[in-house]
Short mmCIF file of N, CA and C in Angstrom, two decimals:
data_model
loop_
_atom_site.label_atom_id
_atom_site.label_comp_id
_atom_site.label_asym_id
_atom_site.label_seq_id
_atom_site.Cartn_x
_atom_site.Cartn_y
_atom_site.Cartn_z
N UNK A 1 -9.44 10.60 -3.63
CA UNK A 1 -9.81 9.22 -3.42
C UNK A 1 -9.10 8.64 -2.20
N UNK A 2 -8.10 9.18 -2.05
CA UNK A 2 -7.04 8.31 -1.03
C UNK A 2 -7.48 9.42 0.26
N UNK A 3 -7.83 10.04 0.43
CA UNK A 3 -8.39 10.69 1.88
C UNK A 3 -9.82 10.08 1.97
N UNK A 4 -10.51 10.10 1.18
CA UNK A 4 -11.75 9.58 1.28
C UNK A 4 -11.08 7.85 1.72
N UNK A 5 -10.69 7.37 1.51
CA UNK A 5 -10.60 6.00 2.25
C UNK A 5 -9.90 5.84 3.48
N UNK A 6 -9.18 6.89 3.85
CA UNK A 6 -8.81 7.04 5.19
C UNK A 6 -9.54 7.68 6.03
N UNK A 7 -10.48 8.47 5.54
CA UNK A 7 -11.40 9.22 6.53
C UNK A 7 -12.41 7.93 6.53
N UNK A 8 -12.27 7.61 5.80
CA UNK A 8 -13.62 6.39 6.30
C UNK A 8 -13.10 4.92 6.71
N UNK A 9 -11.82 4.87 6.52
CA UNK A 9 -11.38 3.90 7.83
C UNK A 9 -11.38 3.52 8.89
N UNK A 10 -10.61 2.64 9.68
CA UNK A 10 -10.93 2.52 11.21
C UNK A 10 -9.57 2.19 11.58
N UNK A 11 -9.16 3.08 12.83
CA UNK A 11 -7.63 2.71 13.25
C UNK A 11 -7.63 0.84 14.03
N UNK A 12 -6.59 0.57 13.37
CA UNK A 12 -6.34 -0.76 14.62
C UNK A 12 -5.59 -0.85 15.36
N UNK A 13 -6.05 -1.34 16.71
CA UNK A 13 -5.37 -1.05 18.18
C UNK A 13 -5.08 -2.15 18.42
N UNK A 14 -5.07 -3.53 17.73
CA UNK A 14 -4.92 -4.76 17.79
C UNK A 14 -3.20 -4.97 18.24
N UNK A 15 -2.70 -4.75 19.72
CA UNK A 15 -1.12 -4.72 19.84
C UNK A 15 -0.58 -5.78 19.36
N UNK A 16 -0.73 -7.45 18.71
CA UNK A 16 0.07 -8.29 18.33
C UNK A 16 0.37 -7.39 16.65
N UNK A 17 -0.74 -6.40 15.70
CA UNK A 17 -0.37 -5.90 15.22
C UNK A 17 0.60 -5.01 15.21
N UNK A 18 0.09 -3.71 16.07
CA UNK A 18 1.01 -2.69 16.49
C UNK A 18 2.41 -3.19 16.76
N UNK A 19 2.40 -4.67 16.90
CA UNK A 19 3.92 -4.69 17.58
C UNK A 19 4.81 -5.17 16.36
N UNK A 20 4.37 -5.70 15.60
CA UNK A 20 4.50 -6.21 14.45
C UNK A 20 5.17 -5.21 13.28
N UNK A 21 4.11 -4.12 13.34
CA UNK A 21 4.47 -2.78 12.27
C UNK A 21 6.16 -2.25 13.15
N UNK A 22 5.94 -2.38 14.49
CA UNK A 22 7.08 -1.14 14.59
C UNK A 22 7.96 -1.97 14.77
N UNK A 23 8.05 -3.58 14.83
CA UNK A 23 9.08 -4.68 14.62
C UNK A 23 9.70 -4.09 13.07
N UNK A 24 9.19 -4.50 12.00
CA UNK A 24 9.12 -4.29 10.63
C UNK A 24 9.69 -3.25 10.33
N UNK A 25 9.00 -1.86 11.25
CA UNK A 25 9.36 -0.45 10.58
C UNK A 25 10.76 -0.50 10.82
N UNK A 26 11.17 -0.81 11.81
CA UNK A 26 12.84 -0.69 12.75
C UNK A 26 13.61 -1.67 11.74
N UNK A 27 12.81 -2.90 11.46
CA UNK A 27 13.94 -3.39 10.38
C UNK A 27 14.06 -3.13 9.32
N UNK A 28 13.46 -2.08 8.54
CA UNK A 28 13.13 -1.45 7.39
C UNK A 28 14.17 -0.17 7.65
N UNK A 29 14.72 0.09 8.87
CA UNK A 29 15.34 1.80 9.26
C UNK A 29 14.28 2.27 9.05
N UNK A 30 12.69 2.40 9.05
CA UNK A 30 12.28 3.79 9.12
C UNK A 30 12.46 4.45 10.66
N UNK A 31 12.14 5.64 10.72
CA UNK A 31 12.43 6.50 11.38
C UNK A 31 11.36 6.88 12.11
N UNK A 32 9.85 6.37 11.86
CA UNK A 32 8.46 6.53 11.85
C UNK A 32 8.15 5.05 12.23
N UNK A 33 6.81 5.21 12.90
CA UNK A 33 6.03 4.04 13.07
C UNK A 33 4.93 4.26 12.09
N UNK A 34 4.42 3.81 10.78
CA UNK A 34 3.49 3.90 10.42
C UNK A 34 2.04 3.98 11.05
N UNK A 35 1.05 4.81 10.62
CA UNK A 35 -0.37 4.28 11.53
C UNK A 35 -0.72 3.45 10.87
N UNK A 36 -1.85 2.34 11.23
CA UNK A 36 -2.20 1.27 10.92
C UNK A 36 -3.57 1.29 10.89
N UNK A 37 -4.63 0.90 9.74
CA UNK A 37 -5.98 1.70 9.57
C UNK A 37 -6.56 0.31 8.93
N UNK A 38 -7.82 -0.21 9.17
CA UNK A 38 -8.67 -1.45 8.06
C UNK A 38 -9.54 -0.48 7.60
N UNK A 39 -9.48 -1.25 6.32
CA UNK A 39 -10.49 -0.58 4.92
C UNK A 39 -11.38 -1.74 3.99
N UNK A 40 -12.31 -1.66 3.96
CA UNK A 40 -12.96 -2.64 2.95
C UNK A 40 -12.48 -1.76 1.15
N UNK A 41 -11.94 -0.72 1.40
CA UNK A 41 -11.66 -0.20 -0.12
C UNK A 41 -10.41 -0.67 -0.64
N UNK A 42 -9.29 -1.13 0.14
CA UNK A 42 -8.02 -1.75 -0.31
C UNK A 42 -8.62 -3.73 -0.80
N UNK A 43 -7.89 -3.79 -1.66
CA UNK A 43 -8.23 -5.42 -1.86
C UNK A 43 -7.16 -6.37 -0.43
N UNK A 44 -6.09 -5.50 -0.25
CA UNK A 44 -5.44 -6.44 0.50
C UNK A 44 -4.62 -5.60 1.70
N UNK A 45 -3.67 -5.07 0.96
CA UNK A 45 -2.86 -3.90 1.89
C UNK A 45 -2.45 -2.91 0.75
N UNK A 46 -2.25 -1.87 1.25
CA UNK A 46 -1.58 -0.70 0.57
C UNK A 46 -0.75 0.75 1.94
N UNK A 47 -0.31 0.99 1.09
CA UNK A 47 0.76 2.39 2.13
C UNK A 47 0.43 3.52 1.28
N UNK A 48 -0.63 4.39 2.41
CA UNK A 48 -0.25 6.05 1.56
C UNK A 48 0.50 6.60 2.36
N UNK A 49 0.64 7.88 1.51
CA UNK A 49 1.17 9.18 2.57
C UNK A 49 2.74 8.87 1.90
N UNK A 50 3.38 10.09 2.36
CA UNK A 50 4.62 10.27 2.17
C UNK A 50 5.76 11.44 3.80
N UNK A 51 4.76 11.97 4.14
CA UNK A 51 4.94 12.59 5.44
C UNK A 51 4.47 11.82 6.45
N UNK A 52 3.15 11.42 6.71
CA UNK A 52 2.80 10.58 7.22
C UNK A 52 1.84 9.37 7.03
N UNK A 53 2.83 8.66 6.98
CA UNK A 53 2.64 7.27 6.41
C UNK A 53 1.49 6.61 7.02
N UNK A 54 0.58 5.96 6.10
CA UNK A 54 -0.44 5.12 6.74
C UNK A 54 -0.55 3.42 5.96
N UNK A 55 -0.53 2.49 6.75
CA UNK A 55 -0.72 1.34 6.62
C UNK A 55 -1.79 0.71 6.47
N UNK A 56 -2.69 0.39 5.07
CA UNK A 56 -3.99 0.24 5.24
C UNK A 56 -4.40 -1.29 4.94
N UNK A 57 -5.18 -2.18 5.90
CA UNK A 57 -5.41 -3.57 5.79
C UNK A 57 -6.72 -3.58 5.26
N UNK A 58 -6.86 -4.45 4.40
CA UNK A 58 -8.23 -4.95 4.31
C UNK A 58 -9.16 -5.81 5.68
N UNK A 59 -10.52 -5.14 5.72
CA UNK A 59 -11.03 -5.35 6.85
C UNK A 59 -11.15 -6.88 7.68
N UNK A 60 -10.75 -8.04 6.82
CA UNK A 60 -10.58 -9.43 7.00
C UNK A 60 -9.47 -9.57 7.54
N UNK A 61 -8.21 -8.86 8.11
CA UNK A 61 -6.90 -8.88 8.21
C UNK A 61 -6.70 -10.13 9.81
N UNK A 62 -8.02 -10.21 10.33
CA UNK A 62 -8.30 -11.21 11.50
C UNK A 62 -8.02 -12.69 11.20
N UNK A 63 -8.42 -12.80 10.15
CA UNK A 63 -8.64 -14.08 9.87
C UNK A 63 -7.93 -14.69 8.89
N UNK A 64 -6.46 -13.42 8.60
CA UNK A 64 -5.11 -14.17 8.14
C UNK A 64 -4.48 -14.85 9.17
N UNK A 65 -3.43 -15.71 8.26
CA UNK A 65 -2.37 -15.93 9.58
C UNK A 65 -1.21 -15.51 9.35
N UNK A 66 -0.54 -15.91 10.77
CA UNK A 66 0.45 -15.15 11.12
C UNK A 66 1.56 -14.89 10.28
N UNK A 67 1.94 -15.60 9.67
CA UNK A 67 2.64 -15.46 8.29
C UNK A 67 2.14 -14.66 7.21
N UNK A 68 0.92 -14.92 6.94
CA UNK A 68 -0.07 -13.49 5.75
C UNK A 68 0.25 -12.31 6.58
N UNK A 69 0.06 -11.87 7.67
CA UNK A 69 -0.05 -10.75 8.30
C UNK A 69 1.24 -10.03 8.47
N UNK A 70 2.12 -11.01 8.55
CA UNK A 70 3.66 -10.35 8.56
C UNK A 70 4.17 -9.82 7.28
N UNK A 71 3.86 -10.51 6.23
CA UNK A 71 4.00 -10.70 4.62
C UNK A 71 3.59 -9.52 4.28
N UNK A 72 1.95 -9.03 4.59
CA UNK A 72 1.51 -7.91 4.33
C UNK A 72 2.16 -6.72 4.90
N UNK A 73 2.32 -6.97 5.84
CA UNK A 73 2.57 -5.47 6.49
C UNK A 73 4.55 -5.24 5.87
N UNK A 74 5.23 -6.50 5.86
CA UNK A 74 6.53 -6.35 5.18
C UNK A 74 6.69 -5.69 4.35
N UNK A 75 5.77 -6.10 3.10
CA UNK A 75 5.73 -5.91 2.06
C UNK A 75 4.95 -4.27 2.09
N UNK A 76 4.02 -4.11 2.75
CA UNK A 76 3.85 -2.39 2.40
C UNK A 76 4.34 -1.83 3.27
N UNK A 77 5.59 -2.47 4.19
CA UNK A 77 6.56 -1.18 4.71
C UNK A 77 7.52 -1.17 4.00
N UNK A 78 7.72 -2.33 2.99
CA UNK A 78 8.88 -2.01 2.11
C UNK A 78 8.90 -0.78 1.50
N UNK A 79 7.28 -0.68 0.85
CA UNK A 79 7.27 0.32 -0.10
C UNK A 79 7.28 1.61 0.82
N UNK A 80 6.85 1.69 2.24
CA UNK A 80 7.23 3.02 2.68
C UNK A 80 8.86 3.16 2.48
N UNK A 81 9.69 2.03 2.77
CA UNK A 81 11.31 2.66 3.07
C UNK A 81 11.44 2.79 1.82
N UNK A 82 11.10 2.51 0.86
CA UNK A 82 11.44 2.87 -0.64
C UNK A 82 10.62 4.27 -1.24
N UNK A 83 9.46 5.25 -0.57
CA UNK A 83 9.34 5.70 -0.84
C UNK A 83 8.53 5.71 -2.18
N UNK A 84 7.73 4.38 -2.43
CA UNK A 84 6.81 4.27 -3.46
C UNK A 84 5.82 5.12 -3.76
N UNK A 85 4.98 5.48 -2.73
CA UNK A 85 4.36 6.38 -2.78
C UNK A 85 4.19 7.35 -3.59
N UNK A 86 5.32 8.46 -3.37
CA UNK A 86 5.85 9.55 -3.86
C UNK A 86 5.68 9.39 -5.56
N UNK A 87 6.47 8.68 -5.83
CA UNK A 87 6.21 7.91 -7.32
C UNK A 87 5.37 7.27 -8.00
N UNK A 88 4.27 7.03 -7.26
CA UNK A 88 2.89 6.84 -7.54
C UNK A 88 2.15 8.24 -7.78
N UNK A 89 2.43 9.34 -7.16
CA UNK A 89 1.89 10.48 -7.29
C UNK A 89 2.69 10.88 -8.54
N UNK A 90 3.70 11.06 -8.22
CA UNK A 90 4.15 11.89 -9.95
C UNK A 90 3.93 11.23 -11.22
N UNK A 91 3.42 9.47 -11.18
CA UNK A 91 3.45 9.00 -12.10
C UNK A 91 1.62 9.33 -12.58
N UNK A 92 1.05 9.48 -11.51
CA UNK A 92 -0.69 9.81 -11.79
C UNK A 92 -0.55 11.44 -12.40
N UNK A 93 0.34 12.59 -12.04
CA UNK A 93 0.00 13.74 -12.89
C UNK A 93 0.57 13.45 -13.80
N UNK A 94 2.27 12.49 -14.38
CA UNK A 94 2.28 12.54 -15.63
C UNK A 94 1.77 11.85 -16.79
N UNK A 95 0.65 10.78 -16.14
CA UNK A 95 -0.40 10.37 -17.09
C UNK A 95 -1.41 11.57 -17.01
N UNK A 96 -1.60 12.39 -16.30
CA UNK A 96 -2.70 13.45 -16.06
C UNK A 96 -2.28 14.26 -17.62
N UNK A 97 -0.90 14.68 -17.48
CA UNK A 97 -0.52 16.05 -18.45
C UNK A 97 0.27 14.99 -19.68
N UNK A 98 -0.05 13.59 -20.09
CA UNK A 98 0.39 13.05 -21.29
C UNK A 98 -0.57 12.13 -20.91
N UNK A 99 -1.67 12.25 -20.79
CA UNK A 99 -2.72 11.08 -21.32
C UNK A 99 -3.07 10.19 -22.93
N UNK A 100 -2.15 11.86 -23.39
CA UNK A 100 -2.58 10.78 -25.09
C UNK A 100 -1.63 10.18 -25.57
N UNK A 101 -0.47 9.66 -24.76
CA UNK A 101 0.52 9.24 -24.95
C UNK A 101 0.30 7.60 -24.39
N UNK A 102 0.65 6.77 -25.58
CA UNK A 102 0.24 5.52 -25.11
C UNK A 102 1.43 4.82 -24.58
N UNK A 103 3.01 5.33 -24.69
CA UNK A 103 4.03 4.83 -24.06
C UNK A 103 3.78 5.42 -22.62
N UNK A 104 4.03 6.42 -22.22
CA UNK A 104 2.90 7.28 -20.67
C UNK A 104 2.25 5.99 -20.27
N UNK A 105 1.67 5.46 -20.41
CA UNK A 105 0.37 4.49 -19.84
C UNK A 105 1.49 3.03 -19.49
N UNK A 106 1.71 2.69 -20.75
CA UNK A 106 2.58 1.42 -21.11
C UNK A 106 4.32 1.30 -19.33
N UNK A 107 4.50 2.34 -19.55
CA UNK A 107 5.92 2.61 -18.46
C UNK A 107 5.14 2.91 -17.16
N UNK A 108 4.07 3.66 -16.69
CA UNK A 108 3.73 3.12 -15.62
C UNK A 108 3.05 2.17 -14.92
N UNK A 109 2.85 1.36 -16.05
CA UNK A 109 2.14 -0.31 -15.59
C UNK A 109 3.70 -0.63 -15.47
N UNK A 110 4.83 -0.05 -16.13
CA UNK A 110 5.82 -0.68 -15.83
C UNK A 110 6.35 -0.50 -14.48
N UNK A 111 6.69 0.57 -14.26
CA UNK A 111 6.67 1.50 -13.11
C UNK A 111 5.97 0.47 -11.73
N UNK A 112 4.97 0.26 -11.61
CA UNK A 112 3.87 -0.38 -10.71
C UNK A 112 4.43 -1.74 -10.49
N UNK A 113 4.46 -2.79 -11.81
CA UNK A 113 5.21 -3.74 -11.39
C UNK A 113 6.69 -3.59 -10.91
N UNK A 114 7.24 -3.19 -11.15
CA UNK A 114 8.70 -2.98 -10.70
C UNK A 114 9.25 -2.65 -8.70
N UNK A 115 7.83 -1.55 -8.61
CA UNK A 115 7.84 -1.22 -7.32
C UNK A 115 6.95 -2.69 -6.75
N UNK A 116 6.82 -2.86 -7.16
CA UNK A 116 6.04 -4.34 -6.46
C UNK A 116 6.80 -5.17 -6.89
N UNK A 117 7.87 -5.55 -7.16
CA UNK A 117 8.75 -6.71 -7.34
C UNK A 117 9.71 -6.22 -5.93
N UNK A 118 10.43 -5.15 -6.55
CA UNK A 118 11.58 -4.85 -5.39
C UNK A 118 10.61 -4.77 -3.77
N UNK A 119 9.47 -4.67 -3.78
CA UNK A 119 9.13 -4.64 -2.17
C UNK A 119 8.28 -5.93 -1.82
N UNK A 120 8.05 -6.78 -2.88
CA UNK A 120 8.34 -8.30 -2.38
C UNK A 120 9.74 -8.70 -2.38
N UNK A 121 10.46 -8.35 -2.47
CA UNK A 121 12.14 -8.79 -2.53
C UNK A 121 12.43 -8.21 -1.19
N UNK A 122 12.58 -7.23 -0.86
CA UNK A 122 12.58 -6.53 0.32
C UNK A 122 12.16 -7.36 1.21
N UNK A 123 10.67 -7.49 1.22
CA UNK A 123 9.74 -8.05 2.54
C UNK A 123 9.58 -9.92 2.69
N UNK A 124 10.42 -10.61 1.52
CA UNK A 124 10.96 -11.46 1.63
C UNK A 124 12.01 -12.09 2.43
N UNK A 125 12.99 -10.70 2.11
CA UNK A 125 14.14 -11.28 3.00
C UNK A 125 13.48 -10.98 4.70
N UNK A 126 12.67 -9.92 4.66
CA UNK A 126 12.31 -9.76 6.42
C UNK A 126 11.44 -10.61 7.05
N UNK A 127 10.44 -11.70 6.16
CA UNK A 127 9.65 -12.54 6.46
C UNK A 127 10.69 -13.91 6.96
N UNK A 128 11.39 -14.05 6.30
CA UNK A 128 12.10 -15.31 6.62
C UNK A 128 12.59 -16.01 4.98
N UNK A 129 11.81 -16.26 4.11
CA UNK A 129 12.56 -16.87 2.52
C UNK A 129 11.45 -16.32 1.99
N UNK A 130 11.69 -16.19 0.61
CA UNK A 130 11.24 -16.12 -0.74
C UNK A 130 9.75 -17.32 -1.05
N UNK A 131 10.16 -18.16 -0.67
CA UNK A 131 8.92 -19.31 -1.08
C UNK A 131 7.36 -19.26 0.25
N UNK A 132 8.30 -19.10 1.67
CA UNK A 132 7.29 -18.97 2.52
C UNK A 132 6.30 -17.28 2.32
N UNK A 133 6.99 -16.56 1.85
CA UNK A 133 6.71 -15.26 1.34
C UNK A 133 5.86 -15.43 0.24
N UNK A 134 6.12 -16.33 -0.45
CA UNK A 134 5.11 -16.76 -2.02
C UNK A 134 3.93 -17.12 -1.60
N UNK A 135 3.67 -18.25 -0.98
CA UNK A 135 2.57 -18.60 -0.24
C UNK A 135 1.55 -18.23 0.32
N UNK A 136 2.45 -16.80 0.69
CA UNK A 136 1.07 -16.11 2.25
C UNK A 136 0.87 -14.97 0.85
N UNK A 137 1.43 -14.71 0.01
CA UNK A 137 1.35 -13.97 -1.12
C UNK A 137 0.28 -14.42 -1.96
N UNK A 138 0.29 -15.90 -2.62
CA UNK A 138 -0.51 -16.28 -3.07
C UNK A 138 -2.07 -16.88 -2.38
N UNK A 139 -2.01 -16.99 -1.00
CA UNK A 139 -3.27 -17.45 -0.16
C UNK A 139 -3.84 -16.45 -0.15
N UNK A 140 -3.67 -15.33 0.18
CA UNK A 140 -3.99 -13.79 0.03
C UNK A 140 -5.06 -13.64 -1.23
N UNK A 141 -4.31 -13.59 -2.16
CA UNK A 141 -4.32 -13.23 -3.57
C UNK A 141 -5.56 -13.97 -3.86
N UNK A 142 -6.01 -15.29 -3.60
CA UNK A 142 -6.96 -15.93 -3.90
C UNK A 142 -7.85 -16.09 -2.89
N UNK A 143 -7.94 -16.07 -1.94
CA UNK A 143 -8.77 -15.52 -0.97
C UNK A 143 -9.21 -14.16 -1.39
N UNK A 144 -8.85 -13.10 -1.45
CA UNK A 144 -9.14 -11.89 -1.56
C UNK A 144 -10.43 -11.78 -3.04
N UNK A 145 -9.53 -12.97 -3.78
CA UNK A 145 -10.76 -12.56 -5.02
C UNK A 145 -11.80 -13.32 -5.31
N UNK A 146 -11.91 -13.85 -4.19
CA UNK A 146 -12.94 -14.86 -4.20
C UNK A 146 -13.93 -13.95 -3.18
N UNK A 147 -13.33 -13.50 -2.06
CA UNK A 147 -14.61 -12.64 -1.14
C UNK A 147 -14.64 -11.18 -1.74
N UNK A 148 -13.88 -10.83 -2.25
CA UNK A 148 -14.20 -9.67 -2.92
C UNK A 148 -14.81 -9.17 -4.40
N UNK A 149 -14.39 -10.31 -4.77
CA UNK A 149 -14.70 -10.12 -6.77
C UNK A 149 -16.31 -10.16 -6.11
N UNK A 150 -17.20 -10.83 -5.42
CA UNK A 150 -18.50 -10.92 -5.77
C UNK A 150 -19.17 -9.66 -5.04
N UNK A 151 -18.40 -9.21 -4.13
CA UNK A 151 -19.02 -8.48 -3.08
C UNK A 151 -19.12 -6.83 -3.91
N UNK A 152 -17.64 -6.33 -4.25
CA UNK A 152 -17.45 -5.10 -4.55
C UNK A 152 -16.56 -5.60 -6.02
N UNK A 153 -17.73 -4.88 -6.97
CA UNK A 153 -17.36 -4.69 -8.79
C UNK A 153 -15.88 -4.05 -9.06
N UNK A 154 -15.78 -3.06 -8.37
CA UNK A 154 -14.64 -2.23 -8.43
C UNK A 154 -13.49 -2.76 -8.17
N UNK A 155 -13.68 -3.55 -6.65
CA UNK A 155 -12.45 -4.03 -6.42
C UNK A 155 -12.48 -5.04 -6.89
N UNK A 156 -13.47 -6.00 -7.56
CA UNK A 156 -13.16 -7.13 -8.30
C UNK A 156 -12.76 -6.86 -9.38
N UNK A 157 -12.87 -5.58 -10.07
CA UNK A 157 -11.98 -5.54 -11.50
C UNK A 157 -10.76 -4.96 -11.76
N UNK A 158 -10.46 -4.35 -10.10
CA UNK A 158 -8.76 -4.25 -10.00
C UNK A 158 -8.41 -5.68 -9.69
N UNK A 159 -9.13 -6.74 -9.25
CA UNK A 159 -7.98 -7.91 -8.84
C UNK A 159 -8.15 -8.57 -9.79
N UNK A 160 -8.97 -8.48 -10.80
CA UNK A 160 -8.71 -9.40 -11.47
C UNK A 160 -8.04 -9.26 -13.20
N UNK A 161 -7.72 -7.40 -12.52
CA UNK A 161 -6.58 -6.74 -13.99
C UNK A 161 -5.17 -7.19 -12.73
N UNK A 162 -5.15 -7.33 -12.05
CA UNK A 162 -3.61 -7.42 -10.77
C UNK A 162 -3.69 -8.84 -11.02
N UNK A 163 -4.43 -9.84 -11.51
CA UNK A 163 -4.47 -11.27 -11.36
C UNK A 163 -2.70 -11.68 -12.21
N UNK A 164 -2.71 -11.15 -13.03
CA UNK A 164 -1.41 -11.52 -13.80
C UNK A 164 -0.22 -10.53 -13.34
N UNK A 165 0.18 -9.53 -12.17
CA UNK A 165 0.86 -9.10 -12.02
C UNK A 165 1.23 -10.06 -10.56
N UNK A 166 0.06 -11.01 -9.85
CA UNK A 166 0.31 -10.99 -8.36
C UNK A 166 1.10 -12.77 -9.33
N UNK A 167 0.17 -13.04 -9.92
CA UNK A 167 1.21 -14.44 -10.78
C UNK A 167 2.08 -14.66 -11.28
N UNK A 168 2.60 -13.78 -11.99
CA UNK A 168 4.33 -12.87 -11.90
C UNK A 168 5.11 -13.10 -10.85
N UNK A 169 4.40 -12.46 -9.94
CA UNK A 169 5.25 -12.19 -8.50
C UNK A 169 5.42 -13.41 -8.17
N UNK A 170 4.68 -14.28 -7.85
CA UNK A 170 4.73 -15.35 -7.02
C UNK A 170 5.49 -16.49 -7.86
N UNK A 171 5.70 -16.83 -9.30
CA UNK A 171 6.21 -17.12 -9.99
C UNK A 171 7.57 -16.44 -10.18
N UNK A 172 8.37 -15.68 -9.92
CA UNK A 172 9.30 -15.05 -9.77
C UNK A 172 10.08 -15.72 -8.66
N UNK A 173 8.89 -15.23 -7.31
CA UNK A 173 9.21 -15.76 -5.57
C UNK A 173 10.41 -17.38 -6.10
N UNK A 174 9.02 -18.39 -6.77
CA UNK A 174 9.23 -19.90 -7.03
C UNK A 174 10.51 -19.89 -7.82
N UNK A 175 10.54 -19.12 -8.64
CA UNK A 175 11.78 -19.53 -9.69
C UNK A 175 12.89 -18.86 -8.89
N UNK A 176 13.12 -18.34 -7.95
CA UNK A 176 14.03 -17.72 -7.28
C UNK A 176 14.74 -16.78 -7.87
N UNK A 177 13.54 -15.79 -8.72
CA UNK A 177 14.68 -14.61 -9.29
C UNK A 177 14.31 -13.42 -7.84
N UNK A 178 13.75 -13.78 -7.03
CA UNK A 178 13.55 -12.56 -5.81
C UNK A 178 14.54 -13.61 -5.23
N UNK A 179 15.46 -12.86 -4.25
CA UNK A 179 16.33 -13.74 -3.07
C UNK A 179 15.63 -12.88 -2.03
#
């Protein structure tokens, strides 16, 4: 699934981007410049790869602003310097080889939120605060499921099972348990 959406991606050459990612990557210590790819199959942003890392925007990424765009890309280079990835893969074969295990299922929804707390915490402190980070978090979030829930079924029924994980987050941001 995850090659099939990169082979059918499109690289972006957009340099206020490009300059942006390898701003981010350097303050993250990676060691790599991520590539940077738009997808109508991501709802917003996501990071694959683990060798080589790819940065994938949803194809609207024009018509964020400059604050959404930093937010996004923060936030999924967090999860490259953390190495989320990786742990997304071992957590998909060990629901693969304990599927009938309903704690298995239960710990990597835990798993998922957790890596998405610590890399809004992360990409918080690199945006500038916690609350301006909430914002471009939550404009996102509702934008996204408003042009997407009608357009594409699929991705409208991941955002709107993520609807109570991205309200978490941003509720977290507000109450200031992310610094």
């Amino acid at each position: 699934y995850v090659r099939r959406i990169i082979a059918t991606s499109q690289s972006i050459e957009d340099a206020s981007i490009l300059i942006m990612v390898s701003s981010h990557a350097r303050g993250f210590g990676l060691k790599f410049v991520p590539a940077v790819r738009e997808s109508s199959h991501v709802p917003i942003g996501a990071t694959v790869g683990w060798h080589r890392v790819t940065v994938l925007l949803h194809t609207d990424w024009r018509e964020w602003s400059e604050q959404e765009r930093s937010a996004v890309i923060a936030h999924e280079l967090a999860h490259a310097s953390r190495h989320d990835f990786v742990w997304v893969v071992v957590a998909s074969w060990t629901r693969i080889l304990l599927f009938f295990h309903p704690l298995v299922h239960a710990l990597i929804l835990r798993l998922r939120m957790e890596q998405e707390l610590a890399a809004d915490q992360l990409a918080a402190g690199k945006v500038g605060n916690a609350k301006a980070y909430g914002r471009a978090l939550a404009s996102l979030a509702l934008r996204s499921q408003q042009s997407l829930g009608t357009s594409n079924p699929k991705l409208g029924s991941m955002l709107a099972a993520g609807q109570i994980c991205v309200t978490r987050r941003v509720m977290m941001l507000k109450q200031g348990s992310l610094k």
